[in-house]
CSV table of C-alpha atoms in Angstrom, one decimal:
chain,number,residue,atom,x,y,z
K,1,MET,CA,120.5,36.2,62.8
K,2,LYS,CA,121.1,33.5,65.7
K,3,TYR,CA,123.9,30.9,65.3
K,4,ILE,CA,124.3,28.3,67.8
K,5,LEU,CA,127.4,26.1,67.1
K,6,HIS,CA,128.4,23.0,69.4
K,7,PHE,CA,131.9,21.6,69.8
K,8,THR,CA,132.7,18.8,71.9
K,9,ILE,CA,136.3,18.8,73.4
K,10,LEU,CA,137.2,15.1,74.6
K,11,CYS,CA,140.8,15.2,75.6
K,12,PHE,CA,142.3,18.6,76.3
K,13,ILE,CA,142.0,21.5,78.5
K,14,LEU,CA,140.8,24.5,76.6
K,15,THR,CA,141.5,27.6,78.2
K,16,SER,CA,142.6,28.8,81.7
K,17,ASN,CA,138.6,29.0,82.3
K,18,SER,CA,138.3,25.3,82.0
K,19,PHE,CA,136.5,23.5,84.9
K,20,ALA,CA,137.8,20.4,86.7
K,21,LYS,CA,135.5,17.5,86.6
K,22,SER,CA,134.9,17.8,90.2
K,23,ASP,CA,134.0,21.5,90.4
K,24,ILE,CA,130.4,21.1,90.0
K,25,LYS,CA,128.6,17.9,91.4
K,26,PHE,CA,125.0,16.6,92.4
K,27,LEU,CA,124.0,16.7,96.1
K,28,GLU,CA,121.7,13.8,95.8
K,29,THR,CA,122.9,10.1,95.5
K,30,GLN,CA,119.6,9.0,93.5
K,31,LEU,CA,116.2,10.2,92.2
K,32,LEU,CA,113.5,7.7,92.6
K,33,PHE,CA,110.0,7.8,91.0
K,34,ASP,CA,107.7,5.4,92.8
K,35,GLY,CA,103.9,5.2,93.5
K,36,LYS,CA,102.2,8.5,92.0
K,37,LYS,CA,105.4,10.7,92.3
K,38,ARG,CA,105.7,12.5,89.0
K,39,SER,CA,108.4,15.1,89.8
K,40,GLY,CA,111.5,15.5,91.7
K,41,LYS,CA,114.6,17.3,91.9
K,42,LEU,CA,118.2,17.4,91.3
K,43,THR,CA,120.4,19.8,93.2
K,44,ILE,CA,123.6,20.7,92.0
K,45,PHE,CA,126.7,22.5,93.7
K,46,ASN,CA,129.6,24.5,92.3
K,47,GLN,CA,132.3,23.8,94.8
K,48,GLY,CA,135.1,25.4,92.7
K,49,ASP,CA,136.3,29.1,92.7
K,50,GLN,CA,134.9,30.0,89.1
K,51,PRO,CA,131.4,30.3,87.5
K,52,ALA,CA,130.3,27.1,85.8
K,53,THR,CA,127.5,26.4,83.5
K,54,ALA,CA,126.1,22.7,83.7
K,55,LYS,CA,123.3,20.7,81.8
K,56,ILE,CA,122.3,17.2,82.4
K,57,VAL,CA,123.0,14.4,80.1
K,58,PHE,CA,121.5,10.6,80.4
K,59,LYS,CA,123.8,7.4,79.7
K,60,LYS,CA,122.8,3.8,79.8
K,61,HIS,CA,124.6,1.7,82.5
K,62,ILE,CA,124.8,-1.7,80.9
K,63,VAL,CA,125.2,-4.7,83.1
K,64,TYR,CA,126.3,-7.9,81.2
K,65,PRO,CA,125.6,-11.5,82.6
K,66,ASP,CA,129.4,-11.9,83.1
K,67,GLY,CA,129.6,-9.0,85.5
K,68,ARG,CA,131.2,-6.3,82.9
K,69,LYS,CA,129.7,-2.7,83.5
K,70,THR,CA,129.8,0.1,80.9
K,71,PHE,CA,128.2,3.5,80.5
K,72,GLU,CA,126.8,4.1,77.1
K,73,ASP,CA,125.2,6.7,75.2
K,74,MET,CA,121.2,6.5,75.0
K,75,ASN,CA,121.3,5.6,71.3
K,76,PHE,CA,123.5,2.4,72.3
K,77,GLU,CA,121.3,-0.7,71.3
K,78,TYR,CA,121.2,-3.7,73.6
K,79,ASN,CA,118.0,-5.6,73.1
K,80,GLN,CA,117.6,-6.7,76.8
K,81,TYR,CA,115.1,-5.5,79.2
K,82,PRO,CA,115.2,-3.2,80.8
K,83,TYR,CA,117.6,-1.5,78.3
K,84,ASN,CA,115.4,-1.8,75.4
K,85,VAL,CA,113.0,0.9,76.9
K,86,ASP,CA,114.2,4.5,76.7
K,87,ILE,CA,112.8,5.9,80.0
K,88,THR,CA,114.3,9.1,79.3
K,89,LYS,CA,111.6,9.9,76.6
K,90,SER,CA,109.2,10.1,79.7
K,91,LEU,CA,111.4,12.8,81.5
K,92,LYS,CA,111.5,16.3,81.1
K,93,ILE,CA,114.4,18.5,82.7
K,94,SER,CA,114.0,22.2,83.7
K,95,PRO,CA,115.9,24.2,83.0
K,96,ARG,CA,118.1,23.1,80.4
K,97,ARG,CA,121.1,24.5,81.9
K,98,ILE,CA,122.2,26.3,85.2
K,99,THR,CA,124.8,28.8,85.9
K,100,LEU,CA,126.2,28.8,89.2
K,101,ASP,CA,128.7,31.1,91.0
K,102,PRO,CA,131.3,29.4,93.4
K,103,LYS,CA,130.1,27.9,96.5
K,104,ARG,CA,126.5,28.2,95.3
K,105,LYS,CA,123.8,25.5,94.7
K,106,GLN,CA,120.5,25.4,92.4
K,107,THR,CA,117.9,22.8,91.6
K,108,PHE,CA,116.9,21.3,88.2
K,109,ARG,CA,113.3,20.0,88.1
K,110,VAL,CA,112.7,16.4,87.0
K,111,PHE,CA,109.2,15.8,85.4
K,112,LEU,CA,108.1,12.1,84.7
K,113,ARG,CA,105.0,11.5,82.3
K,114,LYS,CA,105.0,7.5,81.7
K,115,PRO,CA,103.6,6.3,78.6
K,116,PRO,CA,100.2,4.4,79.1
K,117,ASP,CA,101.5,1.0,77.7
K,118,LEU,CA,104.8,1.0,79.7
K,119,ALA,CA,105.2,-2.5,81.1
K,120,ALA,CA,105.3,-3.2,85.0
K,121,GLY,CA,109.0,-3.0,85.9
K,122,GLU,CA,111.9,-1.1,87.4
K,123,TYR,CA,113.5,1.3,85.0
K,124,ARG,CA,116.9,3.3,85.5
K,125,VAL,CA,118.9,5.6,83.8
K,126,TYR,CA,122.2,7.5,84.9
K,127,ALA,CA,122.2,11.3,84.8
K,128,PHE,CA,125.6,13.1,84.6
K,129,LEU,CA,126.4,16.9,84.9
K,130,GLU,CA,128.2,18.0,81.5
K,131,VAL,CA,130.1,21.1,82.3
K,132,VAL,CA,130.0,23.8,79.6
K,133,GLU,CA,131.4,27.2,79.0
K,134,LEU,CA,129.1,29.4,77.0
K,135,VAL,CA,130.8,31.8,74.8
K,136,THR,CA,128.9,35.1,73.9
K,137,GLU,CA,129.2,37.0,70.8
K,138,GLU,CA,131.8,39.4,72.6
K,139,LYS,CA,133.8,36.4,73.5
K,140,ALA,CA,133.7,35.0,70.1
K,141,ASN,CA,134.3,38.4,68.3
K,142,ILE,CA,131.9,37.4,65.5
K,143,ALA,CA,130.5,40.3,63.7
K,144,ASN,CA,126.9,40.9,62.0
K,145,SER,CA,125.0,38.5,64.3
K,146,ASP,CA,122.5,39.2,67.1
K,147,GLU,CA,123.8,36.2,69.2
K,148,VAL,CA,126.2,33.4,69.0
K,149,ALA,CA,126.5,30.9,71.6
K,150,LEU,CA,129.4,28.4,71.5
K,151,ASP,CA,128.2,25.4,73.8
K,152,ILE,CA,131.7,23.7,74.6
K,153,ASP,CA,131.8,20.6,77.0
K,154,ILE,CA,134.8,20.5,79.1
K,155,GLY,CA,133.9,18.4,82.0
K,156,VAL,CA,131.5,15.5,83.0
K,157,SER,CA,130.6,14.6,86.6
K,158,LEU,CA,130.0,11.5,88.2
K,159,GLY,CA,126.6,9.9,87.4
K,160,ILE,CA,123.7,9.3,89.7
K,161,PRO,CA,120.7,7.0,89.1
K,162,ILE,CA,117.2,7.9,88.1
K,163,VAL,CA,115.1,5.0,88.8
K,164,VAL,CA,111.3,4.8,88.0
K,165,TYR,CA,109.1,2.0,89.6
K,166,HIS,CA,105.9,1.0,87.6
K,167,GLY,CA,103.2,-1.4,88.5
K,168,GLU,CA,103.6,-4.7,90.2
K,169,LEU,CA,107.3,-5.3,91.0
K,170,ASN,CA,108.8,-8.4,92.1
K,171,GLY,CA,112.4,-9.7,92.5
K,172,LYS,CA,113.7,-13.1,94.0
K,173,ILE,CA,117.1,-14.7,94.2
K,174,GLU,CA,116.9,-18.0,93.0
K,175,ASP,CA,120.4,-19.6,93.7
K,176,ILE,CA,124.2,-19.3,93.4
K,177,ALA,CA,124.8,-20.7,90.0
K,178,SER,CA,128.5,-20.8,90.4
K,179,ALA,CA,131.4,-19.3,92.5
K,180,ASP,CA,135.3,-19.2,91.5
K,181,VAL,CA,138.1,-17.6,92.6
K,182,THR,CA,140.5,-16.7,90.0
K,183,PRO,CA,144.1,-14.9,89.7
K,184,LEU,CA,143.4,-11.1,88.7
K,185,PRO,CA,144.3,-10.2,84.9
K,186,LYS,CA,147.9,-9.0,84.7
K,187,ASP,CA,146.6,-5.7,83.5
K,188,ARG,CA,144.6,-5.3,87.0
K,189,ILE,CA,147.1,-6.6,89.4
K,190,ARG,CA,147.8,-4.0,92.1
K,191,GLU,CA,150.2,-4.2,94.8
K,192,GLY,CA,149.3,-6.8,97.5
K,193,GLU,CA,146.2,-7.7,95.3
K,194,THR,CA,146.5,-11.3,93.5
K,195,HIS,CA,142.8,-12.9,93.4
K,196,GLN,CA,139.4,-12.1,92.5
K,197,ILE,CA,136.1,-14.0,93.1
K,198,LYS,CA,133.3,-14.1,90.8
K,199,VAL,CA,129.7,-15.3,92.2
K,200,ALA,CA,126.9,-15.7,89.5
K,201,ILE,CA,123.5,-15.5,91.0
K,202,ASN,CA,120.3,-16.8,89.2
K,203,ARG,CA,117.5,-14.4,89.7
K,204,SER,CA,114.0,-13.7,88.8
K,205,GLY,CA,111.6,-11.0,88.5
K,206,ASN,CA,111.2,-7.4,87.2
K,207,ALA,CA,112.9,-5.4,90.2
K,208,SER,CA,116.0,-5.6,92.0
K,209,VAL,CA,116.6,-7.4,95.2
K,210,GLY,CA,119.0,-6.7,98.0
K,211,GLY,CA,121.4,-9.3,99.0
K,212,TYR,CA,124.6,-9.8,101.3
K,213,VAL,CA,127.7,-12.1,100.0
K,214,SER,CA,130.1,-13.4,102.3
K,215,LEU,CA,133.3,-15.2,101.9
K,216,ALA,CA,134.7,-17.7,104.4
K,217,TYR,CA,138.0,-19.7,104.6
K,218,ASN,CA,137.6,-23.1,106.5
K,219,THR,CA,140.9,-24.9,107.4
K,220,ASN,CA,140.6,-28.6,107.4
K,221,SER,CA,141.2,-28.5,111.2
K,222,GLY,CA,137.7,-26.5,111.4
K,223,LYS,CA,139.0,-23.1,112.0
K,224,GLU,CA,136.8,-20.3,110.0
K,225,LYS,CA,138.4,-17.1,108.9
K,226,ARG,CA,135.7,-14.5,107.5
K,227,LEU,CA,137.8,-13.1,104.3
K,228,PHE,CA,135.2,-10.2,103.4
K,229,ASN,CA,131.4,-9.4,103.7
K,230,GLN,CA,129.6,-7.1,101.0
K,231,SER,CA,126.0,-6.0,100.5
K,232,VAL,CA,124.9,-6.2,96.9
K,233,SER,CA,121.8,-4.9,94.8
K,234,ILE,CA,120.8,-7.5,92.4
K,235,ILE,CA,119.3,-5.5,89.5
K,236,PRO,CA,116.9,-6.9,86.8
K,237,ASP,CA,119.1,-6.6,84.0
K,238,ASN,CA,119.8,-10.1,83.1
K,239,GLU,CA,118.7,-13.7,84.7
K,240,ILE,CA,122.0,-14.0,85.8
K,241,TYR,CA,123.6,-11.4,87.9
K,242,THR,CA,127.7,-11.6,88.4
K,243,PHE,CA,129.3,-10.4,91.3
K,244,ILE,CA,133.0,-9.5,91.1
K,245,TYR,CA,135.1,-8.7,94.2
K,246,ASP,CA,138.8,-8.2,94.0
K,247,PHE,CA,140.5,-9.5,97.3
K,248,ASP,CA,141.8,-6.6,99.5
K,249,PRO,CA,145.6,-6.5,100.1
K,250,GLY,CA,146.8,-8.9,102.6
K,251,ILE,CA,144.5,-11.6,101.8
K,252,ASN,CA,146.9,-14.0,100.0
K,253,LEU,CA,145.1,-17.2,99.3
K,254,THR,CA,148.6,-19.0,98.5
K,255,GLN,CA,149.7,-18.5,102.1
K,256,LEU,CA,146.5,-19.8,103.8
K,257,PRO,CA,146.6,-23.5,105.4
K,258,ALA,CA,145.0,-26.2,103.4
K,259,GLY,CA,140.8,-25.8,103.3
K,260,SER,CA,138.3,-24.6,101.6
K,261,LEU,CA,136.3,-21.4,100.5
K,262,LYS,CA,132.7,-21.0,101.2
K,263,VAL,CA,130.4,-18.3,99.6
K,264,GLN,CA,127.3,-17.4,101.6
K,265,LEU,CA,124.6,-15.5,100.4
K,266,TYR,CA,122.3,-14.0,102.6
K,267,ASP,CA,119.1,-11.9,102.3
K,268,LYS,CA,119.4,-7.8,102.7
K,269,THR,CA,118.9,-8.1,106.5
K,270,LYS,CA,122.2,-10.2,107.0
K,271,GLU,CA,120.2,-12.8,108.9
K,272,ASN,CA,118.7,-15.1,106.9
K,273,LEU,CA,121.0,-17.5,104.8
K,274,LEU,CA,119.6,-18.1,101.4
K,275,PHE,CA,122.5,-20.3,99.7
K,276,GLU,CA,125.9,-21.4,100.1
K,277,LYS,CA,128.5,-22.9,97.8
K,278,VAL,CA,131.7,-24.4,98.6
K,279,ILE,CA,134.8,-23.8,96.6
K,280,ASN,CA,137.4,-26.4,97.4
């Protein structure tokens, strides 16, 4: 007989053989399928000092119109393009899991088979490494069985995106819908940080578009001080993409002289100004 038991351990360390979340990691930062590409690889590396076994699990990265971001299981329902298409059904991972000795690396192969009715667009899912410990029959000390495998989840890596481009893609920044500077919520105030800016950007199309957000402070006497510059990838998840930035320590708006804030939105080259909006 063969018994396979699966236990998920969420909040505590099991044994001295447990692996820290950072012990095993992806070497790539993204896997992109575009054009006719139908296979790729994800290489993992065990930077710990003990053998480790890992498998790939998928999660949705939900970006809401108000700027909130969460990772959710694949069965999480959010009826909004592109989340209403489960692209993981078109992906196959081989092997199912990999065991690595310390300071060794190995590769998962990823194969894509797109359904014939897949609409043109950009689809993405996040791959995480779930580190597990495989307990053999000897370890489990269970008699009268040919094989016993206890698959115990004991750590999850940082995720990386798997992106699929399909068909004719287009993405466009339409304008800045709104821009506001507000105090940080009390539960997020850290030393030296007092405010955040929210910039809502109207976008269109079925693909991401790169941009560059800049915030300048103009005094009433005509002097300008650049407060921050930040590149942004405006993904096709909602008609409004909200960019949120916490001011760095040292930028205290209450101590600035009389004037106004100006948000500027450039294209990804940082050279062409697309839109700007003044915050009095």
